[in-house]
């Protein structure tokens, strides 16, 4: 057995070391890939995986949390059904989410309807002609009826004197149905 055995033992040892180094490098590479891939996950994609379940949203400008069933999700907004009230929440105003799925749904798997912007959701409210409570990011609120919706703003008719207020989407936190 002599020198051949020693030579094969040396090769086996070198092969084992090479395998261990490869596995260590592979683990680091997989961790890097995982971090890089997770960068592509958006809040909307996590909420999309939460459809049909209850979640609690902390929304900038609203005094308390919005808790309810996540009914619809789009790139710019989320519809939360809370008892007899519905909330159209501007995703840019969402600070926190509790109860979200640990999974996400990649945007390539979304329906084309989810590409509809915040304006589309507000137009639906305007078409219904129902009163709503509009929450702004600065904490103020306006109650009235949405009349028309532009590209980056909406018109709210408020009060008995029917004064019209233009609300920029960038300042809007959520629109809440009034039942």
XYZ file of N, CA, C and O in Angstrom:
716
model
N 0.824 -1.174 0.000
C 0.000 0.000 0.000
C 0.867 1.236 0.000
O 0.487 2.205 -0.595
N 1.769 1.450 0.575
C 2.772 2.483 0.683
C 2.426 3.837 0.091
O 1.489 4.517 0.468
N 3.292 4.192 -0.910
C 3.215 5.565 -1.439
C 1.922 5.826 -2.215
O 1.418 6.948 -2.235
N 1.350 4.788 -2.870
C 0.100 4.984 -3.608
C -1.033 5.349 -2.661
O -1.842 6.241 -2.935
N -1.073 4.649 -1.545
C -2.109 4.927 -0.556
C -1.970 6.342 -0.026
O -2.964 7.079 0.114
N -0.737 6.747 0.284
C -0.489 8.096 0.787
C -0.861 9.148 -0.261
O -1.436 10.197 0.063
N -0.552 8.869 -1.528
C -0.869 9.808 -2.601
C -2.388 9.960 -2.758
O -2.899 11.071 -2.864
N -3.111 8.826 -2.755
C -4.569 8.908 -2.865
C -5.183 9.580 -1.637
O -6.167 10.321 -1.749
N -4.630 9.342 -0.486
C -5.122 9.995 0.732
C -4.909 11.504 0.629
O -5.775 12.294 1.019
N -3.760 11.921 0.071
C -3.491 13.347 -0.130
C -4.493 13.937 -1.110
O -5.055 15.003 -0.880
N -4.749 13.237 -2.229
C -5.737 13.722 -3.211
C -7.135 13.812 -2.592
O -7.860 14.776 -2.833
N -7.506 12.801 -1.804
C -8.811 12.842 -1.146
C -8.904 14.027 -0.194
O -9.940 14.707 -0.128
N -7.825 14.278 0.535
C -7.809 15.412 1.461
C -7.925 16.729 0.701
O -8.702 17.610 1.090
N -7.157 16.878 -0.404
C -7.231 18.100 -1.212
C -8.626 18.276 -1.816
O -9.162 19.382 -1.856
N -9.202 17.167 -2.269
C -10.547 17.239 -2.835
C -11.563 17.657 -1.768
O -12.461 18.452 -2.013
N -11.430 17.156 -0.570
C -12.316 17.534 0.536
C -12.179 19.010 0.875
O -13.178 19.707 1.104
N -10.933 19.503 0.906
C -10.715 20.931 1.176
C -11.323 21.795 0.069
O -11.938 22.823 0.336
N -11.139 21.369 -1.193
C -11.702 22.122 -2.317
C -13.227 22.136 -2.233
O -13.865 23.172 -2.469
N -13.835 21.015 -1.872
C -15.290 20.961 -1.737
C -15.769 21.877 -0.618
O -16.778 22.575 -0.755
N -15.043 21.891 0.492
C -15.417 22.757 1.613
C -15.298 24.222 1.222
O -16.169 25.039 1.548
N -14.232 24.600 0.518
C -14.070 25.987 0.054
C -15.182 26.364 -0.928
O -15.747 27.455 -0.861
N -15.501 25.451 -1.849
C -16.571 25.702 -2.819
C -17.904 25.902 -2.099
O -18.664 26.824 -2.416
N -18.202 25.050 -1.109
C -19.460 25.164 -0.369
C -19.530 26.490 0.388
O -20.568 27.148 0.415
N -18.414 26.910 0.984
C -18.392 28.187 1.713
C -18.615 29.353 0.752
O -19.396 30.268 1.043
N -17.930 29.317 -0.401
C -18.123 30.383 -1.401
C -19.552 30.374 -1.938
O -20.147 31.423 -2.152
N -20.102 29.192 -2.133
C -21.467 29.064 -2.656
C -22.475 29.620 -1.658
O -23.417 30.302 -2.040
N -22.280 29.347 -0.364
C -23.180 29.882 0.661
C -23.168 31.406 0.655
O -24.217 32.043 0.748
N -21.987 31.997 0.530
C -21.871 33.457 0.476
C -22.555 33.987 -0.784
O -23.290 34.973 -0.742
N -22.320 33.306 -1.909
C -22.934 33.734 -3.170
C -24.460 33.638 -3.101
O -25.167 34.542 -3.556
N -24.977 32.558 -2.515
C -26.425 32.407 -2.387
C -27.013 33.480 -1.484
O -28.089 34.021 -1.763
N -26.323 33.807 -0.397
C -26.800 34.871 0.493
C -26.814 36.209 -0.238
O -27.770 36.983 -0.115
N -25.766 36.480 -1.029
C -25.723 37.723 -1.818
C -26.849 37.757 -2.844
O -27.500 38.782 -3.020
N -27.075 36.649 -3.516
C -28.159 36.583 -4.510
C -29.512 36.794 -3.847
O -30.380 37.477 -4.369
N -29.694 36.187 -2.685
C -30.956 36.315 -1.959
C -31.214 37.770 -1.590
O -32.319 38.282 -1.771
N -30.189 38.455 -1.089
C -30.323 39.881 -0.755
C -30.608 40.698 -1.997
O -31.460 41.585 -1.992
N -29.925 40.399 -3.078
C -30.119 41.139 -4.325
C -31.524 40.924 -4.868
O -32.173 41.860 -5.336
N -32.018 39.706 -4.813
C -33.365 39.417 -5.302
C -34.419 40.079 -4.427
O -35.427 40.568 -4.921
N -34.212 40.090 -3.112
C -35.207 40.667 -2.207
C -35.342 42.173 -2.414
O -36.385 42.745 -2.118
N -34.321 42.801 -2.954
C -34.403 44.231 -3.280
C -35.513 44.499 -4.275
O -36.025 45.604 -4.345
N -35.882 43.493 -5.064
C -36.907 43.656 -6.084
C -38.331 43.546 -5.510
O -39.296 43.868 -6.185
N -38.461 43.071 -4.267
C -39.769 42.902 -3.646
C -40.285 44.265 -3.199
O -39.585 45.005 -2.512
N -41.516 44.596 -3.601
C -42.117 45.875 -3.224
C -43.180 45.654 -2.155
O -43.658 44.533 -1.950
N -43.551 46.746 -1.505
C -44.633 46.687 -0.527
C -45.913 46.210 -1.209
O -46.642 45.382 -0.665
N -46.172 46.710 -2.402
C -47.371 46.294 -3.138
C -47.360 44.792 -3.419
O -48.398 44.129 -3.327
N -46.201 44.224 -3.733
C -46.145 42.786 -4.022
C -46.390 41.954 -2.767
O -46.974 40.871 -2.843
N -45.972 42.461 -1.620
C -46.281 41.766 -0.363
C -47.764 41.881 -0.045
O -48.394 40.920 0.385
N -48.344 43.065 -0.283
C -49.776 43.239 -0.049
C -50.592 42.395 -1.031
O -51.660 41.899 -0.678
N -50.095 42.227 -2.245
C -50.791 41.400 -3.228
C -50.907 39.962 -2.711
O -51.937 39.303 -2.898
N -49.890 39.482 -2.031
C -49.934 38.134 -1.449
C -50.847 38.085 -0.229
O -51.207 37.007 0.234
N -51.245 39.241 0.285
C -52.091 39.337 1.470
C -53.570 39.455 1.106
O -54.421 39.509 1.985
N -53.887 39.507 -0.186
C -55.280 39.650 -0.628
C -56.201 38.675 0.095
O -55.869 37.506 0.266
N -57.350 39.193 0.532
C -58.348 38.350 1.171
C -58.116 38.105 2.646
O -58.916 37.428 3.287
N -57.048 38.630 3.193
C -56.786 38.449 4.624
C -56.766 39.808 5.316
O -56.692 40.855 4.683
N -56.822 39.772 6.626
C -56.854 41.009 7.402
C -55.442 41.524 7.658
O -54.529 40.756 7.943
N -55.306 42.826 7.538
C -54.026 43.480 7.821
C -54.325 44.820 8.491
O -55.434 45.346 8.398
N -53.328 45.352 9.155
C -53.434 46.658 9.792
C -52.392 47.572 9.183
O -51.204 47.256 9.198
N -52.860 48.691 8.644
C -51.965 49.652 7.996
C -51.823 50.891 8.866
O -52.825 51.443 9.331
N -50.602 51.291 9.085
C -50.319 52.582 9.700
C -50.149 53.564 8.558
O -49.273 53.381 7.711
N -51.007 54.565 8.503
C -51.022 55.485 7.371
C -50.697 56.890 7.853
O -51.314 57.387 8.805
N -49.751 57.518 7.196
C -49.334 58.877 7.537
C -50.521 59.829 7.405
O -51.178 59.864 6.374
N -50.819 60.571 8.471
C -51.893 61.549 8.432
C -53.208 61.065 9.000
O -54.138 61.841 9.156
N -53.313 59.783 9.315
C -54.541 59.243 9.898
C -54.252 58.945 11.361
O -53.256 58.322 11.686
N -55.143 59.386 12.232
C -54.927 59.266 13.672
C -54.670 57.868 14.177
O -53.842 57.660 15.052
N -55.357 56.878 13.643
C -55.186 55.510 14.116
C -54.935 54.579 12.958
O -54.915 54.993 11.795
N -54.766 53.316 13.257
C -54.504 52.350 12.182
C -55.764 52.063 11.367
O -56.884 52.254 11.827
N -55.554 51.604 10.152
C -56.635 51.142 9.280
C -56.547 49.618 9.273
O -55.573 49.060 8.770
N -57.552 48.973 9.850
C -57.559 47.516 9.933
C -58.734 46.979 9.132
O -59.844 47.483 9.250
N -58.468 45.994 8.317
C -59.525 45.380 7.536
C -58.964 44.369 6.557
O -57.769 44.065 6.560
N -59.841 43.880 5.712
C -59.460 42.888 4.707
C -58.887 43.587 3.484
O -59.493 44.516 2.957
N -57.737 43.139 3.052
C -57.121 43.682 1.842
C -57.907 43.125 0.654
O -57.869 41.932 0.388
N -58.633 44.016 -0.031
C -59.520 43.597 -1.121
C -58.875 43.726 -2.498
O -59.097 42.901 -3.367
N -58.131 44.802 -2.708
C -57.459 45.044 -3.991
C -56.133 45.723 -3.729
O -55.993 46.498 -2.794
N -55.209 45.456 -4.631
C -53.897 46.096 -4.548
C -53.507 46.523 -5.952
O -53.731 45.795 -6.917
N -52.940 47.694 -6.060
C -52.395 48.182 -7.318
C -51.032 48.789 -7.015
O -50.596 48.824 -5.866
N -50.377 49.262 -8.039
C -49.036 49.823 -7.843
C -49.040 51.040 -6.919
O -48.082 51.278 -6.211
N -50.133 51.823 -6.939
C -50.166 53.084 -6.197
C -51.126 53.091 -5.015
O -51.094 54.011 -4.213
N -52.005 52.111 -4.903
C -53.031 52.155 -3.869
C -53.443 50.761 -3.438
O -53.153 49.776 -4.097
N -54.143 50.724 -2.299
C -54.675 49.475 -1.769
C -56.091 49.753 -1.262
O -56.350 50.823 -0.708
N -57.000 48.811 -1.491
C -58.366 48.919 -1.000
C -58.503 48.001 0.201
O -58.259 46.794 0.104
N -58.888 48.589 1.339
C -59.069 47.841 2.573
C -60.531 47.964 2.976
O -61.054 49.076 3.096
N -61.182 46.826 3.179
C -62.576 46.801 3.597
C -62.620 46.588 5.101
O -62.133 45.578 5.609
N -63.205 47.567 5.798
C -63.240 47.527 7.254
C -64.688 47.634 7.709
O -65.224 48.737 7.824
N -65.319 46.512 7.942
C -66.724 46.527 8.343
C -67.584 47.075 7.229
O -67.596 46.550 6.127
N -68.278 48.168 7.505
C -69.139 48.776 6.500
C -68.437 49.898 5.749
O -69.057 50.583 4.940
N -67.181 50.123 6.028
C -66.437 51.185 5.358
C -65.317 50.612 4.522
O -64.725 49.598 4.870
N -65.049 51.292 3.423
C -63.922 50.941 2.574
C -62.925 52.084 2.603
O -63.305 53.255 2.698
N -61.667 51.730 2.509
C -60.581 52.704 2.482
C -59.779 52.521 1.200
O -59.318 51.414 0.926
N -59.617 53.579 0.439
C -58.662 53.591 -0.664
C -57.447 54.312 -0.105
O -57.502 55.506 0.197
N -56.360 53.586 0.069
C -55.168 54.129 0.730
C -54.061 54.321 -0.303
O -53.733 53.401 -1.052
N -53.498 55.502 -0.319
C -52.357 55.820 -1.178
C -51.148 55.058 -0.631
O -50.774 55.249 0.533
N -50.547 54.183 -1.430
C -49.412 53.380 -0.928
C -48.238 54.244 -0.483
O -47.489 53.851 0.412
N -48.093 55.419 -1.088
C -47.004 56.312 -0.660
C -47.199 56.817 0.761
O -46.256 57.302 1.378
N -48.419 56.734 1.290
C -48.695 57.212 2.646
C -48.612 56.099 3.686
O -48.686 56.363 4.881
N -48.463 54.850 3.242
C -48.402 53.722 4.178
C -47.040 53.715 4.868
O -45.997 53.727 4.221
N -47.070 53.724 6.194
C -45.837 53.675 6.984
C -45.519 52.265 7.458
O -44.372 51.842 7.467
N -46.557 51.537 7.911
C -46.345 50.195 8.449
C -47.484 49.278 8.018
O -48.579 49.739 7.727
N -47.201 47.973 8.000
C -48.226 46.963 7.740
C -48.003 45.820 8.717
O -46.898 45.292 8.816
N -49.064 45.461 9.427
C -49.026 44.295 10.309
C -49.980 43.257 9.739
O -51.052 43.598 9.269
N -49.584 42.003 9.788
C -50.438 40.929 9.305
C -50.253 40.612 7.835
O -51.042 39.862 7.264
N -49.225 41.160 7.214
C -48.972 40.880 5.794
C -48.421 39.471 5.624
O -47.780 38.920 6.519
N -48.680 38.909 4.476
C -48.152 37.593 4.146
C -46.621 37.639 4.133
O -46.027 38.675 3.828
N -46.006 36.514 4.442
C -44.547 36.431 4.365
C -44.093 36.258 2.923
O -42.923 36.374 2.612
N -45.034 35.989 2.061
C -44.742 35.804 0.637
C -44.961 37.108 -0.116
O -45.468 38.072 0.418
N -44.605 37.088 -1.383
C -44.904 38.208 -2.272
C -45.330 37.631 -3.620
O -45.028 36.485 -3.930
N -46.048 38.451 -4.368
C -46.456 38.055 -5.711
C -45.706 38.968 -6.671
O -45.877 40.190 -6.619
N -44.850 38.411 -7.526
C -44.084 39.261 -8.437
C -45.013 40.028 -9.374
O -46.060 39.527 -9.777
N -44.638 41.241 -9.698
C -45.488 42.116 -10.496
C -45.806 41.541 -11.873
O -46.863 41.847 -12.429
N -44.950 40.695 -12.418
C -45.236 40.092 -13.722
C -46.450 39.165 -13.653
O -47.062 38.880 -14.673
N -46.813 38.712 -12.458
C -47.959 37.815 -12.288
C -49.257 38.574 -11.999
O -50.312 37.963 -11.867
N -49.197 39.889 -11.901
C -50.380 40.675 -11.586
C -51.265 40.841 -12.811
O -50.799 40.869 -13.946
N -52.531 41.025 -12.551
C -53.492 41.334 -13.604
C -53.185 42.714 -14.180
O -52.710 43.601 -13.455
N -53.455 42.938 -15.454
C -53.256 44.280 -16.021
C -54.075 45.354 -15.300
O -53.698 46.521 -15.293
N -55.172 44.968 -14.661
C -55.996 45.937 -13.930
C -55.262 46.556 -12.744
O -55.603 47.650 -12.305
N -54.253 45.861 -12.241
C -53.512 46.402 -11.099
C -52.604 47.556 -11.509
O -52.043 48.220 -10.657
N -52.477 47.790 -12.791
C -51.671 48.914 -13.269
C -52.445 50.228 -13.193
O -51.893 51.287 -13.429
N -53.751 50.132 -12.892
C -54.560 51.345 -12.779
C -54.073 52.172 -11.592
O -53.857 51.646 -10.504
N -53.919 53.443 -11.812
C -53.372 54.325 -10.788
C -54.387 54.744 -9.738
O -55.572 54.373 -9.783
N -53.928 55.560 -8.822
C -54.760 56.084 -7.746
C -55.953 56.844 -8.314
O -57.063 56.767 -7.786
N -55.739 57.553 -9.407
C -56.822 58.296 -10.038
C -57.977 57.399 -10.439
O -59.153 57.778 -10.299
N -57.696 56.206 -10.914
C -58.753 55.271 -11.309
C -59.607 54.865 -10.114
O -60.837 54.777 -10.219
N -58.965 54.604 -8.986
C -59.722 54.233 -7.780
C -60.585 55.399 -7.316
O -61.737 55.212 -6.927
N -60.049 56.609 -7.382
C -60.819 57.786 -6.960
C -61.945 58.089 -7.948
O -63.022 58.544 -7.544
N -61.732 57.831 -9.234
C -62.802 58.025 -10.221
C -63.983 57.116 -9.920
O -65.138 57.480 -10.092
N -63.696 55.930 -9.468
C -64.772 54.980 -9.113
C -65.615 55.561 -7.975
O -66.838 55.453 -7.998
N -64.966 56.171 -6.986
C -65.689 56.801 -5.883
C -66.501 57.984 -6.413
O -67.668 58.168 -6.052
N -65.902 58.786 -7.291
C -66.594 59.944 -7.860
C -67.822 59.505 -8.663
O -68.882 60.128 -8.575
N -67.677 58.443 -9.437
C -68.795 57.945 -10.249
C -69.951 57.461 -9.378
O -71.112 57.590 -9.752
N -69.647 56.911 -8.205
C -70.687 56.438 -7.296
C -71.445 57.617 -6.688
O -72.598 57.464 -6.271
N -70.832 58.792 -6.629
C -71.484 59.983 -6.102
C -71.740 59.951 -4.606
O -72.539 60.737 -4.098
N -71.081 59.068 -3.903
C -71.274 58.948 -2.455
C -70.311 59.857 -1.704
O -69.212 60.144 -2.161
N -70.745 60.281 -0.538
C -69.893 61.110 0.309
C -68.710 60.275 0.808
O -68.830 59.070 1.020
N -67.606 60.948 1.000
C -66.429 60.264 1.531
C -65.667 61.227 2.428
O -65.891 62.440 2.414
N -64.811 60.679 3.215
C -63.937 61.450 4.083
C -62.526 61.292 3.535
O -62.006 60.176 3.453
N -61.930 62.406 3.134
C -60.590 62.381 2.564
C -59.594 62.782 3.649
O -59.715 63.856 4.235
N -58.652 61.903 3.923
C -57.610 62.141 4.920
C -56.357 62.610 4.186
O -55.908 61.958 3.247
N -55.790 63.713 4.648
C -54.561 64.213 4.047
C -53.375 63.824 4.911
O -53.510 63.524 6.095
N -52.214 63.836 4.316
C -50.999 63.419 5.031
C -50.636 64.340 6.183
O -49.933 63.930 7.101
N -51.112 65.582 6.139
C -50.802 66.501 7.239
C -51.748 66.318 8.420
O -51.666 67.032 9.412
N -52.663 65.332 8.329
C -53.587 65.043 9.420
C -54.939 65.713 9.262
O -55.869 65.401 10.009
N -55.087 66.626 8.324
C -56.387 67.276 8.130
C -57.321 66.354 7.354
O -56.882 65.390 6.716
N -58.632 66.660 7.441
C -59.638 65.840 6.773
C -60.657 66.755 6.116
O -60.931 67.855 6.595
N -61.220 66.255 5.032
C -62.281 66.965 4.322
C -63.370 65.968 3.991
O -63.087 64.908 3.432
N -64.621 66.333 4.317
C -65.735 65.455 3.998
C -66.558 66.082 2.883
O -66.852 67.272 2.901
N -66.895 65.275 1.918
C -67.683 65.770 0.806
C -67.850 64.708 -0.257
O -67.777 63.507 0.013
N -68.043 65.179 -1.469
C -68.242 64.285 -2.605
C -67.163 64.560 -3.643
O -66.953 65.720 -4.024
N -66.499 63.513 -4.075
C -65.532 63.678 -5.151
C -66.296 63.972 -6.429
O -67.270 63.298 -6.752
N -65.857 65.002 -7.137
C -66.576 65.392 -8.346
C -65.862 64.920 -9.595
O -66.398 64.188 -10.393
N -64.639 65.374 -9.774
C -63.845 64.962 -10.938
C -62.445 64.632 -10.461
O -61.987 65.099 -9.432
N -61.773 63.814 -11.282
C -60.422 63.385 -10.942
C -59.516 63.683 -12.124
O -59.775 63.243 -13.244
N -58.459 64.447 -11.859
C -57.490 64.771 -12.895
C -56.327 63.797 -12.881
O -56.387 62.721 -12.278
N -55.246 64.191 -13.530
C -54.069 63.335 -13.623
C -53.332 63.166 -12.316
O -52.813 62.088 -12.013
N -53.291 64.221 -11.505
C -52.563 64.157 -10.239
C -53.300 64.856 -9.106
O -52.712 65.223 -8.100
N -54.606 65.074 -9.273
C -55.411 65.719 -8.241
C -56.866 65.285 -8.400
O -57.247 64.683 -9.401
N -57.657 65.606 -7.380
C -59.097 65.380 -7.470
C -59.821 66.601 -6.927
O -59.249 67.395 -6.180
N -61.078 66.761 -7.331
C -61.926 67.852 -6.859
C -62.881 67.287 -5.822
O -63.569 66.300 -6.081
N -62.942 67.921 -4.664
C -63.866 67.520 -3.616
C -64.815 68.683 -3.370
O -64.375 69.808 -3.130
N -66.121 68.418 -3.446
C -67.136 69.425 -3.137
C -67.501 69.213 -1.680
O -67.930 68.118 -1.283
N -67.338 70.281 -0.868
C -67.446 70.152 0.577
C -68.434 71.167 1.136
O -68.516 72.301 0.665
N -69.154 70.765 2.157
C -70.004 71.669 2.917
C -71.288 72.055 2.218
O -71.511 71.751 1.051
N -72.132 72.767 2.994
C -73.412 73.212 2.462
C -73.236 74.299 1.414
O -74.076 74.456 0.533
N -72.151 75.061 1.522
C -71.903 76.106 0.525
C -71.273 75.534 -0.746
O -71.016 76.261 -1.694
N -71.034 74.233 -0.736
C -70.529 73.486 -1.892
C -69.237 74.079 -2.461
O -69.053 74.172 -3.656
N -68.348 74.432 -1.554
C -67.058 74.944 -2.031
C -66.230 73.779 -2.572
O -66.316 72.657 -2.078
N -65.440 74.078 -3.569
C -64.630 73.043 -4.196
C -63.186 73.163 -3.730
O -62.624 74.258 -3.705
N -62.618 72.015 -3.377
C -61.226 71.947 -2.936
C -60.499 71.009 -3.888
O -60.971 69.904 -4.179
N -59.357 71.446 -4.383
C -58.499 70.568 -5.187
C -57.526 69.875 -4.243
O -56.880 70.531 -3.424
N -57.423 68.569 -4.363
C -56.535 67.788 -3.493
C -55.503 67.083 -4.361
O -55.846 66.254 -5.208
N -54.248 67.415 -4.149
C -53.150 66.775 -4.879
C -52.973 65.348 -4.368
O -53.051 65.100 -3.161
N -52.751 64.420 -5.290
C -52.517 63.033 -4.886
C -51.333 62.932 -3.924
O -51.320 62.102 -3.037
N -50.344 63.787 -4.115
C -49.156 63.728 -3.255
C -49.482 64.072 -1.806
O -48.751 63.694 -0.902
N -50.582 64.782 -1.562
C -50.985 65.130 -0.199
C -52.053 64.212 0.370
O -52.360 64.269 1.555
N -52.605 63.335 -0.463
C -53.704 62.464 -0.047
C -53.170 61.205 0.633
O -52.288 60.540 0.102
N -53.710 60.910 1.804
C -53.338 59.677 2.497
C -54.342 58.570 2.189
O -53.956 57.451 1.844
N -55.652 58.895 2.298
C -56.679 57.880 2.076
C -58.025 58.548 1.855
O -58.258 59.671 2.307
N -58.896 57.825 1.178
C -60.293 58.223 1.036
C -61.128 57.133 1.685
O -60.977 55.957 1.370
N -61.981 57.541 2.610
C -62.768 56.599 3.404
C -64.245 56.774 3.058
O -64.745 57.892 3.055
N -64.929 55.657 2.779
C -66.353 55.751 2.483
C -67.103 56.151 3.747
O -66.691 55.832 4.856
N -68.192 56.874 3.568
C -69.016 57.316 4.693
C -70.337 56.560 4.634
O -71.106 56.747 3.718
N -70.569 55.689 5.589
C -71.807 54.907 5.600
C -72.629 55.322 6.785
O -72.151 55.660 7.827
